[in-house]
PDB file of N, CA and C in Angstrom:
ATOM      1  N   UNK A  20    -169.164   1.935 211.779  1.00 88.00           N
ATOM      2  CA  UNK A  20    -169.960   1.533 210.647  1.00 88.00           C
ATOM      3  C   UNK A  20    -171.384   2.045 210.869  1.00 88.00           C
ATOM      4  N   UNK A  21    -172.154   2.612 210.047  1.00 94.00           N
ATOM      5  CA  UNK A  21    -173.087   3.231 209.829  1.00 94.00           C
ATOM      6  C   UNK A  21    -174.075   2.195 209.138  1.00 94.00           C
ATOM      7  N   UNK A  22    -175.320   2.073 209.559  1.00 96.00           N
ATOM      8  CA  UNK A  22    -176.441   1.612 208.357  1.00 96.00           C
ATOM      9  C   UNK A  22    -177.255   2.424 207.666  1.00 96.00           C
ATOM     10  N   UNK A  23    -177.843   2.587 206.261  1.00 96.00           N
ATOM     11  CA  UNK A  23    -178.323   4.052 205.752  1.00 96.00           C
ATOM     12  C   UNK A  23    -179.793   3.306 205.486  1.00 96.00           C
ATOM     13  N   UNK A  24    -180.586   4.164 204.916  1.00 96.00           N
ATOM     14  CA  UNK A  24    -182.097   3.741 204.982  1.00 96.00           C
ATOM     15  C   UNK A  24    -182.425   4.591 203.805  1.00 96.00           C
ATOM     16  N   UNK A  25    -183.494   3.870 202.824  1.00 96.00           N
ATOM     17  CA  UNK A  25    -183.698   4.385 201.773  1.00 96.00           C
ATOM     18  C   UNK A  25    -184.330   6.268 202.240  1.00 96.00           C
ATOM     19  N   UNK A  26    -184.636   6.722 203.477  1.00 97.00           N
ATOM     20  CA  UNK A  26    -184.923   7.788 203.772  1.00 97.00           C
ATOM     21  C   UNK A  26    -183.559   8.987 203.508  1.00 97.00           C
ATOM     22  N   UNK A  27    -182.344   7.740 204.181  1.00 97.00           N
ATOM     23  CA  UNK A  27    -181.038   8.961 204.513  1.00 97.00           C
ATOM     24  C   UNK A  27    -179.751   8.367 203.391  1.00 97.00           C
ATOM     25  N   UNK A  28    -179.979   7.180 202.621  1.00 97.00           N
ATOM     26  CA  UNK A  28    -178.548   7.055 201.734  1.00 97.00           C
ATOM     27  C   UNK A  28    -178.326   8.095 201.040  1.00 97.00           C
ATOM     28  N   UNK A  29    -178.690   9.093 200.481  1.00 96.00           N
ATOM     29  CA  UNK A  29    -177.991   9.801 199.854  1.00 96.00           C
ATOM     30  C   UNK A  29    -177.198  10.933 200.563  1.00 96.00           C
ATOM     31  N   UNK A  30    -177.892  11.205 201.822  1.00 96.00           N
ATOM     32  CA  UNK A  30    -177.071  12.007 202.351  1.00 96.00           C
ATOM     33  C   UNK A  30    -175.736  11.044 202.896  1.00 96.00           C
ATOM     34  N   UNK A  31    -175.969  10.066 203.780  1.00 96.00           N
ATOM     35  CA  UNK A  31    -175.082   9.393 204.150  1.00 96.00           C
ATOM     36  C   UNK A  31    -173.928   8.783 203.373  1.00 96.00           C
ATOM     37  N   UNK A  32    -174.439   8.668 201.924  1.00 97.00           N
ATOM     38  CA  UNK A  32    -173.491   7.962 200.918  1.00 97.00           C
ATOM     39  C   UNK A  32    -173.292   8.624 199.935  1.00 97.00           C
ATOM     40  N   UNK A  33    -174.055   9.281 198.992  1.00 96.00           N
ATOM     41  CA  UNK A  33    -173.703  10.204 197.853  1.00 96.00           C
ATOM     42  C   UNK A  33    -173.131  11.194 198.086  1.00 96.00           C
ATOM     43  N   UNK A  34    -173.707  12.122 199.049  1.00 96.00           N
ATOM     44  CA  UNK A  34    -173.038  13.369 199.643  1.00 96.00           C
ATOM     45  C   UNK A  34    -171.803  13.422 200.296  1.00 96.00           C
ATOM     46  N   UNK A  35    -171.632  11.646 200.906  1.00 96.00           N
ATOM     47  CA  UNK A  35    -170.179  11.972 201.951  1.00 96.00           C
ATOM     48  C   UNK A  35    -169.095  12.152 201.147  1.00 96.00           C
ATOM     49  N   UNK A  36    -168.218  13.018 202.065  1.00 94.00           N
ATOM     50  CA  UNK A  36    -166.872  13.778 201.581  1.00 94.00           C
ATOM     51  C   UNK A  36    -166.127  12.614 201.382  1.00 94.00           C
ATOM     52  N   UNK A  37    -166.386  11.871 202.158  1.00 95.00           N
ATOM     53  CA  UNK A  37    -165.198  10.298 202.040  1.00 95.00           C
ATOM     54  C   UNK A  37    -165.726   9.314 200.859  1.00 95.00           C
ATOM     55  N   UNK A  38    -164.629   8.757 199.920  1.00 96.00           N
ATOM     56  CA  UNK A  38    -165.234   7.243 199.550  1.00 96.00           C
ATOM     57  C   UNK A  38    -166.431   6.344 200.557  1.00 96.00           C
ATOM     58  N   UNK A  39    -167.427   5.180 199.844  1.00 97.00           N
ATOM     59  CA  UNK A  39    -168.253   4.774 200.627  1.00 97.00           C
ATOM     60  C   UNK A  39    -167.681   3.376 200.459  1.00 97.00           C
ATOM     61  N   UNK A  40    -167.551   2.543 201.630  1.00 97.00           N
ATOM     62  CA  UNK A  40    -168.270   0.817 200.917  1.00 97.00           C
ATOM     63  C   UNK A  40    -169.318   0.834 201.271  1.00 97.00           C
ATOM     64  N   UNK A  41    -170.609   0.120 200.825  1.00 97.00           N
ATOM     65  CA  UNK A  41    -171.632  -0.056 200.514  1.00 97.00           C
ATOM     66  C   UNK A  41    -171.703  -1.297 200.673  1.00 97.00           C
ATOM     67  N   UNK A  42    -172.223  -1.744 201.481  1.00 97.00           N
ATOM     68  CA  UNK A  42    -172.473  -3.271 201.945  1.00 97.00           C
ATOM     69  C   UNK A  42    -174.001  -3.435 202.133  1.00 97.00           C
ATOM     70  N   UNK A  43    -174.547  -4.282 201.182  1.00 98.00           N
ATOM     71  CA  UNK A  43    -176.011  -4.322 200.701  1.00 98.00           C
ATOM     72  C   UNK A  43    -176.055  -6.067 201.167  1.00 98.00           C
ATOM     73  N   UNK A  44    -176.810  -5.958 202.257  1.00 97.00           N
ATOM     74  CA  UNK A  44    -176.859  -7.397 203.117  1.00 97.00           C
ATOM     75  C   UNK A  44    -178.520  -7.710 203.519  1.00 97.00           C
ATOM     76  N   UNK A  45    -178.555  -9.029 203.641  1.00 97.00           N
ATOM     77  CA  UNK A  45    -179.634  -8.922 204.512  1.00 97.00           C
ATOM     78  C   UNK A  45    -179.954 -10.239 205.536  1.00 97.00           C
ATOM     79  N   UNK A  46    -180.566 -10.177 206.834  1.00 96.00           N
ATOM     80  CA  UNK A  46    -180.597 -10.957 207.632  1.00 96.00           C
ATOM     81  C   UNK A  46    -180.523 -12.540 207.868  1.00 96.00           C
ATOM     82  N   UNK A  47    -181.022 -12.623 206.612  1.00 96.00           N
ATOM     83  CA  UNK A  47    -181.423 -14.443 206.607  1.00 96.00           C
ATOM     84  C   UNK A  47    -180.197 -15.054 205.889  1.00 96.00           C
ATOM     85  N   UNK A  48    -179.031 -13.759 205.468  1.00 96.00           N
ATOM     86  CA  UNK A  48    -178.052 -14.308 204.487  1.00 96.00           C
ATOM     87  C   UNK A  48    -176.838 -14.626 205.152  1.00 96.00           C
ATOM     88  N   UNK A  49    -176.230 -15.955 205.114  1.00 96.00           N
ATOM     89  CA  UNK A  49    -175.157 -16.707 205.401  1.00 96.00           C
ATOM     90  C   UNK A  49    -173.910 -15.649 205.193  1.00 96.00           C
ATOM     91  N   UNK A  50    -173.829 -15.902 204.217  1.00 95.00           N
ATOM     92  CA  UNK A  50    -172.354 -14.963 203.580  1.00 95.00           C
ATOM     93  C   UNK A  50    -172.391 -13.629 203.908  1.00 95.00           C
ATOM     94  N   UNK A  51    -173.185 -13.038 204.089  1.00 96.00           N
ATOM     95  CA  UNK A  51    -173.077 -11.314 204.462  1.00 96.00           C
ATOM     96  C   UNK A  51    -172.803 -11.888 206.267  1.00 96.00           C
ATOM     97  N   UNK A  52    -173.513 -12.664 206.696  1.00 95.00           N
ATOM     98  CA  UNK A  52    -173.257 -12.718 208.596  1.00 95.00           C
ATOM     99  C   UNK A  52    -171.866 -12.655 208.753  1.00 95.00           C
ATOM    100  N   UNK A  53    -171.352 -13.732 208.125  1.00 94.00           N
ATOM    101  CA  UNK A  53    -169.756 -14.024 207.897  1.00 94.00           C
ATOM    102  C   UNK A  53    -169.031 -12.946 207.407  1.00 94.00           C
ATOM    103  N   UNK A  54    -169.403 -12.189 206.281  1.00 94.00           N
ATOM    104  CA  UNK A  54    -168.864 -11.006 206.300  1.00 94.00           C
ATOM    105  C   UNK A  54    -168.371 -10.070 207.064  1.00 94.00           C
ATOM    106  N   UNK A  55    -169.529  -9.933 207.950  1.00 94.00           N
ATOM    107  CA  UNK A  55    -169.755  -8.901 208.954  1.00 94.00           C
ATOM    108  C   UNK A  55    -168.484  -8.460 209.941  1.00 94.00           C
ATOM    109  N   UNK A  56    -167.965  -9.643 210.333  1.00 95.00           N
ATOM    110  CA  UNK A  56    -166.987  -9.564 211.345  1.00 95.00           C
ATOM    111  C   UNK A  56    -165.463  -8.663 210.682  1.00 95.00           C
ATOM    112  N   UNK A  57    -165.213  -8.998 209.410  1.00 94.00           N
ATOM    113  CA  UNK A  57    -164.374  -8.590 208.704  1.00 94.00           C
ATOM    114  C   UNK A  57    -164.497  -6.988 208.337  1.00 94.00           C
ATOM    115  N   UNK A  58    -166.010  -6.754 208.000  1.00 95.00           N
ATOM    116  CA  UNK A  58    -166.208  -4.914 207.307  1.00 95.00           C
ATOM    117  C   UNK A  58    -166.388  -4.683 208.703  1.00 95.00           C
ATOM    118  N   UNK A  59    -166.656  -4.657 209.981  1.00 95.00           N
ATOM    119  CA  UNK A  59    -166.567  -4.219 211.648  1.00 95.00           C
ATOM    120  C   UNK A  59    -164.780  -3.709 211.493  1.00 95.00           C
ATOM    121  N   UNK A  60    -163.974  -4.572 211.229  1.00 95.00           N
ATOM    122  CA  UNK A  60    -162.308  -4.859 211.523  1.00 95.00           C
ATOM    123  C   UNK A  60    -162.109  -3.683 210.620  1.00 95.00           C
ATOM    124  N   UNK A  61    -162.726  -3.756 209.433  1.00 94.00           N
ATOM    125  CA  UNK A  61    -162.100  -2.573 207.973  1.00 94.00           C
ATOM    126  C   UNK A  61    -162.530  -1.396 208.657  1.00 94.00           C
ATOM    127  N   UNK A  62    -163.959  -0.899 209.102  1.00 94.00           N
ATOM    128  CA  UNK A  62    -164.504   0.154 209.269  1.00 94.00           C
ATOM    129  C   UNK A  62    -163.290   1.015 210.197  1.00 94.00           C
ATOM    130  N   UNK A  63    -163.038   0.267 211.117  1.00 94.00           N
ATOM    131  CA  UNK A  63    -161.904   0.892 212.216  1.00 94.00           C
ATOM    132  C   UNK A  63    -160.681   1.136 211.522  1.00 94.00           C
ATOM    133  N   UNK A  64    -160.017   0.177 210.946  1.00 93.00           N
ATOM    134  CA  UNK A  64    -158.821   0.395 209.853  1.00 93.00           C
ATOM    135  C   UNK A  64    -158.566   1.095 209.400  1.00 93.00           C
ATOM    136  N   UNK A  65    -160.043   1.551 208.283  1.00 92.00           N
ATOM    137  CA  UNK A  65    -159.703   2.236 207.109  1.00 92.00           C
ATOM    138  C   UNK A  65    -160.466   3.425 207.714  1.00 92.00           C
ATOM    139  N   UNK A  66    -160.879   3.617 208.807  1.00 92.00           N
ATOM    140  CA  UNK A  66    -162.406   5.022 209.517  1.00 92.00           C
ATOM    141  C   UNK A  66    -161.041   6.576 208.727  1.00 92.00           C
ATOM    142  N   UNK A  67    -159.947   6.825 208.683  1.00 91.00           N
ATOM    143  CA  UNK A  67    -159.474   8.054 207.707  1.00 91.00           C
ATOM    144  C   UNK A  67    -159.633   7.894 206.605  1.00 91.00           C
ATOM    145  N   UNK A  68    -159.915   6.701 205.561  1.00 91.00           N
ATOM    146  CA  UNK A  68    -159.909   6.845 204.444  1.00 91.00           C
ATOM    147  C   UNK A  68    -161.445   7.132 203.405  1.00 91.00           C
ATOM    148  N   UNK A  69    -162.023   6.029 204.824  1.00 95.00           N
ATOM    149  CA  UNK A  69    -163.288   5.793 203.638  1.00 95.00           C
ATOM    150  C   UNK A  69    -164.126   5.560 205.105  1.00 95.00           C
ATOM    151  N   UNK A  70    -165.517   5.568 204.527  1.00 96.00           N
ATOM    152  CA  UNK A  70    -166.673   5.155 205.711  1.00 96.00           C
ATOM    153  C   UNK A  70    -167.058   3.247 205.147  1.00 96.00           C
ATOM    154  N   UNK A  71    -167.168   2.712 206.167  1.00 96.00           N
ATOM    155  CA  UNK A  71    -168.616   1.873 205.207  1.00 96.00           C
ATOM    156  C   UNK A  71    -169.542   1.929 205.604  1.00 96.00           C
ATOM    157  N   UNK A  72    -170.507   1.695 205.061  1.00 97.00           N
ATOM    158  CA  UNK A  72    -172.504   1.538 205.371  1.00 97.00           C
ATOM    159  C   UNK A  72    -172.963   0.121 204.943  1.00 97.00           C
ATOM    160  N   UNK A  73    -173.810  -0.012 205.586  1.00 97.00           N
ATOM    161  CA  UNK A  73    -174.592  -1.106 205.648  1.00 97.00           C
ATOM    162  C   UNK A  73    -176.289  -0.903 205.203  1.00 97.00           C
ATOM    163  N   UNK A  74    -176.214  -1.781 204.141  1.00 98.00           N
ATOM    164  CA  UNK A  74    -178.330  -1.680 203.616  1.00 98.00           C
ATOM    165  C   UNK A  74    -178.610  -2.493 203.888  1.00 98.00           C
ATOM    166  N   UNK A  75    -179.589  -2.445 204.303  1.00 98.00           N
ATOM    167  CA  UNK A  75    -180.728  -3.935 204.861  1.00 98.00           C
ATOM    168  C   UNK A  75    -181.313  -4.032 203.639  1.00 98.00           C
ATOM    169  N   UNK A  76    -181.338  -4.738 202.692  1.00 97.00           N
ATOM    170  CA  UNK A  76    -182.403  -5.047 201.393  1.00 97.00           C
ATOM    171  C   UNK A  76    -183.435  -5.217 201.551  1.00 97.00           C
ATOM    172  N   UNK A  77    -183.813  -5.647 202.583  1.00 96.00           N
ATOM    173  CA  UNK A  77    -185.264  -6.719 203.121  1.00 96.00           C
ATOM    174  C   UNK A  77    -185.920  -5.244 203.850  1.00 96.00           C
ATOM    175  N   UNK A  78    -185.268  -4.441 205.152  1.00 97.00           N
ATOM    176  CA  UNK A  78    -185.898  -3.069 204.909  1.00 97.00           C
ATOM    177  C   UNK A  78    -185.474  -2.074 204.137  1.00 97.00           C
ATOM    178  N   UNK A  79    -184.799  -2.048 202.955  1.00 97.00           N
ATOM    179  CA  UNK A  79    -184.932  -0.676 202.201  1.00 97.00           C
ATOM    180  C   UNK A  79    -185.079  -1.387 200.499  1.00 97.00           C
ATOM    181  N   UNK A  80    -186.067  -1.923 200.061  1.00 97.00           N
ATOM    182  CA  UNK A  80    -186.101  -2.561 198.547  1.00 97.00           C
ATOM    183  C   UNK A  80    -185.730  -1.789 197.716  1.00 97.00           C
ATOM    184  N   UNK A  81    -186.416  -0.618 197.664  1.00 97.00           N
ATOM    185  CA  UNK A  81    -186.184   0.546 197.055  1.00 97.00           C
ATOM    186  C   UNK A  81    -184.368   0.684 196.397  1.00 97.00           C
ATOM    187  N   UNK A  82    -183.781   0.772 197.120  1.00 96.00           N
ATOM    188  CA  UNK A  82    -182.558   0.838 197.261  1.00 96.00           C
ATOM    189  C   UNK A  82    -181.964   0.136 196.751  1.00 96.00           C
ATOM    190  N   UNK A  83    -182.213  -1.429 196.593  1.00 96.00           N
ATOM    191  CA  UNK A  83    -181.980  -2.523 195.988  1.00 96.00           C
ATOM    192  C   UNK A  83    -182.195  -2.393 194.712  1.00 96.00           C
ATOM    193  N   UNK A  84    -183.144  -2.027 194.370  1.00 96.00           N
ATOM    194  CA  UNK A  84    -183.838  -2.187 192.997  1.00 96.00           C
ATOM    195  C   UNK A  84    -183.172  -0.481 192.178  1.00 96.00           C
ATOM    196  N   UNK A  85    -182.872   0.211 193.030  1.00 96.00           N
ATOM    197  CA  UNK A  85    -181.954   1.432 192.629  1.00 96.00           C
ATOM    198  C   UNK A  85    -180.571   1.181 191.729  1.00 96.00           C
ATOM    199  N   UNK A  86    -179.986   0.094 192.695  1.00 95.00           N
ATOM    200  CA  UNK A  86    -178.848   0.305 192.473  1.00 95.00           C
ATOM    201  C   UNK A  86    -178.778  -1.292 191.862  1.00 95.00           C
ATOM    202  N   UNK A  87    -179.760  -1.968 191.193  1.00 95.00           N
ATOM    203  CA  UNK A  87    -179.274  -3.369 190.885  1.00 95.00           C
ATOM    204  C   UNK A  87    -178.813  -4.328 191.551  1.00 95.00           C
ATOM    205  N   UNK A  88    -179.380  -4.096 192.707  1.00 95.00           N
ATOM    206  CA  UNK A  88    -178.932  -5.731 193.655  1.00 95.00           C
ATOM    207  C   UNK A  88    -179.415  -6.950 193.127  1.00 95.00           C
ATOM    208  N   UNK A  89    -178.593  -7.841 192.760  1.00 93.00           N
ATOM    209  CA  UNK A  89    -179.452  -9.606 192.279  1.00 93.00           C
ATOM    210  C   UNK A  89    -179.200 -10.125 192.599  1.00 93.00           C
ATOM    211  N   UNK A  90    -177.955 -10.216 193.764  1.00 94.00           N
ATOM    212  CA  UNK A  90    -177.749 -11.058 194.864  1.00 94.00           C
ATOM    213  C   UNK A  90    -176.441 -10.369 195.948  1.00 94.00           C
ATOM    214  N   UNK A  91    -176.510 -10.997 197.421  1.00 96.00           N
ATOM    215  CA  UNK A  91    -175.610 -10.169 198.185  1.00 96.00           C
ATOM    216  C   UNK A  91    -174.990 -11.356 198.460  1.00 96.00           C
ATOM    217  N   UNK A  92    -173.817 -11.294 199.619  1.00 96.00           N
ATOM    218  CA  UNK A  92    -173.488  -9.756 199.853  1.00 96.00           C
ATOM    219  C   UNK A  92    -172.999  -9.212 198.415  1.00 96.00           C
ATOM    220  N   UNK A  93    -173.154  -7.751 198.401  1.00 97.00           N
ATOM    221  CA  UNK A  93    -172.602  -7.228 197.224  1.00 97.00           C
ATOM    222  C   UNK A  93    -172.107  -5.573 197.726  1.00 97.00           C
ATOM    223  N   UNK A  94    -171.045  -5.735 197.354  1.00 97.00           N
ATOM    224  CA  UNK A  94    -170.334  -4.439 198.027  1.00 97.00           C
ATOM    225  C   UNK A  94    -169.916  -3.611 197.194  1.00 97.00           C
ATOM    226  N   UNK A  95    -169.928  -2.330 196.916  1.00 96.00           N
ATOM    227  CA  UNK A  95    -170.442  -1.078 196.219  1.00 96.00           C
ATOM    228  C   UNK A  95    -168.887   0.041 196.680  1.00 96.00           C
ATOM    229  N   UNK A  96    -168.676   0.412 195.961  1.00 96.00           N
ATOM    230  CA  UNK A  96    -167.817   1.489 196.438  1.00 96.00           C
ATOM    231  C   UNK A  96    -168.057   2.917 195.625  1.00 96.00           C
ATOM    232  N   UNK A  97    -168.594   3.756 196.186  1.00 96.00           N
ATOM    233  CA  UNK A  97    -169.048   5.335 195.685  1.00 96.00           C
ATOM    234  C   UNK A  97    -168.095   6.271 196.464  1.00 96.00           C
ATOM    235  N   UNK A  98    -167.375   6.715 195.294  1.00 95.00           N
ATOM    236  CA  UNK A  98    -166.694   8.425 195.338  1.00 95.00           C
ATOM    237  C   UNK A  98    -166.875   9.441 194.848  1.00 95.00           C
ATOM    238  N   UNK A  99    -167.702  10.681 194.983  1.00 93.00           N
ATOM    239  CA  UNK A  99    -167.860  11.858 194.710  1.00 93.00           C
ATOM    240  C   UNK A  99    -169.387  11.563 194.173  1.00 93.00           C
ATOM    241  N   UNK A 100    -170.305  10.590 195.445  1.00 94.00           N
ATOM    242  CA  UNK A 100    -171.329  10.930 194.774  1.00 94.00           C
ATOM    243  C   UNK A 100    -171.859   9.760 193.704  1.00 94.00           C
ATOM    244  N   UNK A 101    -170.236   8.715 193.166  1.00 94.00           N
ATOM    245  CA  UNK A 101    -171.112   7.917 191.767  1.00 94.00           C
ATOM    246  C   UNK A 101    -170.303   6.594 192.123  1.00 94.00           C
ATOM    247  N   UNK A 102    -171.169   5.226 192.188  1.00 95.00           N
ATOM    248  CA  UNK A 102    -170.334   4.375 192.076  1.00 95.00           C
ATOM    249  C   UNK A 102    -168.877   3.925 191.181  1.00 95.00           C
ATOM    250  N   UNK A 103    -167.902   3.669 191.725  1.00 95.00           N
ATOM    251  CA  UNK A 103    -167.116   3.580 190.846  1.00 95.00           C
ATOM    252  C   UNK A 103    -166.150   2.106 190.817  1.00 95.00           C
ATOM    253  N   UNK A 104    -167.051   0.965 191.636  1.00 96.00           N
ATOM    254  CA  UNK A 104    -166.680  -0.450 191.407  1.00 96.00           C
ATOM    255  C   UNK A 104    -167.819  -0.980 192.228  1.00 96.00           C
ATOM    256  N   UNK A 105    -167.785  -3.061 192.060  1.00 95.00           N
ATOM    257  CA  UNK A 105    -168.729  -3.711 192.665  1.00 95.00           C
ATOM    258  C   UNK A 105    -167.692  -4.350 192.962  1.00 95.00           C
ATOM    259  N   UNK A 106    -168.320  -5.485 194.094  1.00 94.00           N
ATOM    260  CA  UNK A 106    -168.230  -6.955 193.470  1.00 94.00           C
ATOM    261  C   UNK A 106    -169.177  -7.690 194.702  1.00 94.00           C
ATOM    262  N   UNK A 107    -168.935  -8.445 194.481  1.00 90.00           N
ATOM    263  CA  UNK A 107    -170.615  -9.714 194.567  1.00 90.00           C
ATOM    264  C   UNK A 107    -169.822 -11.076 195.758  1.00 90.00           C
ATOM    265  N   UNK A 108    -170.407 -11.181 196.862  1.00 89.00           N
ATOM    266  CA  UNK A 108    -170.136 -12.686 196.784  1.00 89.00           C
ATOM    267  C   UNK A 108    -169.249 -12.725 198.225  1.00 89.00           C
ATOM    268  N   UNK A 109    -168.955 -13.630 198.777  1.00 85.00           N
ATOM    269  CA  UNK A 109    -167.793 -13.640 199.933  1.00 85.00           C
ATOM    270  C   UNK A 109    -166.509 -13.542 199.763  1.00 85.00           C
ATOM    271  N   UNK A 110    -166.059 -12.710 200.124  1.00 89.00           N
ATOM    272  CA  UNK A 110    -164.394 -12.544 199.886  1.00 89.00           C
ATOM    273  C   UNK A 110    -163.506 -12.455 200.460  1.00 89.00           C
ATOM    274  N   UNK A 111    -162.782 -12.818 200.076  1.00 91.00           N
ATOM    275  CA  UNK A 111    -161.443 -13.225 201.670  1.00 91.00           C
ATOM    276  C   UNK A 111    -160.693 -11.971 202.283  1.00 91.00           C
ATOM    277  N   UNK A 112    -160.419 -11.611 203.336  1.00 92.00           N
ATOM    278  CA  UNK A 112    -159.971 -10.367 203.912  1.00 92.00           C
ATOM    279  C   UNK A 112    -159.003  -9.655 202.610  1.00 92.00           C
ATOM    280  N   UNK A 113    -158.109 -10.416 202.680  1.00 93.00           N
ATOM    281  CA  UNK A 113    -156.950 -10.268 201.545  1.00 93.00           C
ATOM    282  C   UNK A 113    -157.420  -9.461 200.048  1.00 93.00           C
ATOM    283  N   UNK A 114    -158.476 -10.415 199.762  1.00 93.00           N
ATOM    284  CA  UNK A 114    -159.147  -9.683 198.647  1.00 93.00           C
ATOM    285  C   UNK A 114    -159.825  -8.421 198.508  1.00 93.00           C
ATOM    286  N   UNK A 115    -160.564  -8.114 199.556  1.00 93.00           N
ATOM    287  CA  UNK A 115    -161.265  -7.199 200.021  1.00 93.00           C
ATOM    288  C   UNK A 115    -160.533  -6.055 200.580  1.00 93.00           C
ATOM    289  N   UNK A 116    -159.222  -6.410 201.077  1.00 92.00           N
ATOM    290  CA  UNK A 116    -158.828  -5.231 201.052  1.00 92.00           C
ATOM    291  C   UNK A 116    -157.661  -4.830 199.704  1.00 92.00           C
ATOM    292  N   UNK A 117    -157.684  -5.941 199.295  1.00 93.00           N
ATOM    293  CA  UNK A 117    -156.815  -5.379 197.669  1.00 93.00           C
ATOM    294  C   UNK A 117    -158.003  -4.363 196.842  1.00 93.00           C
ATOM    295  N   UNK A 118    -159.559  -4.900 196.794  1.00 93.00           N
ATOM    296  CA  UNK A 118    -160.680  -4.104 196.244  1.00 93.00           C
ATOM    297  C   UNK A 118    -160.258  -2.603 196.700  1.00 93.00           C
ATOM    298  N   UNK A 119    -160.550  -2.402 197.688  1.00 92.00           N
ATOM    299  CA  UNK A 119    -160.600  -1.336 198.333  1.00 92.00           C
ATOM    300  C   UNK A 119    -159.480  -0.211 198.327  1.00 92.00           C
ATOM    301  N   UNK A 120    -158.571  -1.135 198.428  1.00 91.00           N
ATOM    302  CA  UNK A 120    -157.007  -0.292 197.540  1.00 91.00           C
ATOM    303  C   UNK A 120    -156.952   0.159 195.955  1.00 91.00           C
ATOM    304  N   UNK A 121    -157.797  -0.805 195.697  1.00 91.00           N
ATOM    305  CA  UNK A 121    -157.647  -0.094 194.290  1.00 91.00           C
ATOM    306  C   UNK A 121    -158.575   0.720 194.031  1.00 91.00           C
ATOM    307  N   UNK A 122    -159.636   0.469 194.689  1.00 91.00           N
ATOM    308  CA  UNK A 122    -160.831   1.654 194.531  1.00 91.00           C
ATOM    309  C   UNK A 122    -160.765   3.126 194.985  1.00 91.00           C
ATOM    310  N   UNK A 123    -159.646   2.724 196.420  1.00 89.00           N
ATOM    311  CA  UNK A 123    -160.102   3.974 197.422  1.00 89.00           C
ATOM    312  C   UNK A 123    -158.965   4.468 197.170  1.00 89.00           C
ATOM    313  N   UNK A 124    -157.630   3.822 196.559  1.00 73.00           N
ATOM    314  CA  UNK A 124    -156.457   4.349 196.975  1.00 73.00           C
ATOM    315  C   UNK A 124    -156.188   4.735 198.311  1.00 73.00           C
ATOM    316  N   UNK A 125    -156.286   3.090 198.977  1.00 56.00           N
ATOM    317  CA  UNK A 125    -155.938   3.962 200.926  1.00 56.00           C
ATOM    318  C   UNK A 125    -154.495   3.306 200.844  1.00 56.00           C
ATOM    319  N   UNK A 126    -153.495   2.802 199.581  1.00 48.00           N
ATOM    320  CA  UNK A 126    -152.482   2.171 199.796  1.00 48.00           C
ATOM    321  C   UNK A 126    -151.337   3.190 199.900  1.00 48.00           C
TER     322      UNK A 126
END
């Protein structure tokens, strides 16, 4: 798992050859900590299908305010360059990887 910085997301995320998740978190937040352990488990899982990245909101605002963050965790999935799903909120392994199947087609 990678973290990108409003300096390098586009290379790291728009440009990559792979689908992205996009995990837009930040330190003081409950539900993204808890998250965490789960997108660590996916990153290894799914590392042929797709990458994920990690934004710090709190250091990259910019980024936030780019892409419409209004609350995290909120997880992003970009292919070829353009987002092409969200969703918002804590989600159960199960769910998260049904998202991701339907987004990434890693099924």
């Amino acid at each position: 798992m990678r973290n990108a910085t409003e300096q390098d997301f586009d290379d790291i995320v728009l440009k990559n050859d792979k689908p992205v998740l996009v995990d837009f978190w930040a330190p003081w937040c409950a539900p993204c900590k808890a998250l965490a352990p789960t997108l660590d488990e996916m990153a290894e899982e799914y590392a042929d299908e797709m990458e994920i990245v990690k934004v710090d909101i709190e250091a990259n605002p910019k980024l936030a305010e780019r892409f419409g963050v209004r609350g995290i965790p909120l997880l992003m999935i970009v292919k070829d360059g353009a987002e092409t799903a969200r969703t918002f909120g804590t989600v159960s392994r199960s769910r998260l990887d049904a998202f991701v199947d339907a987004n990434v087609g890693t099924a």
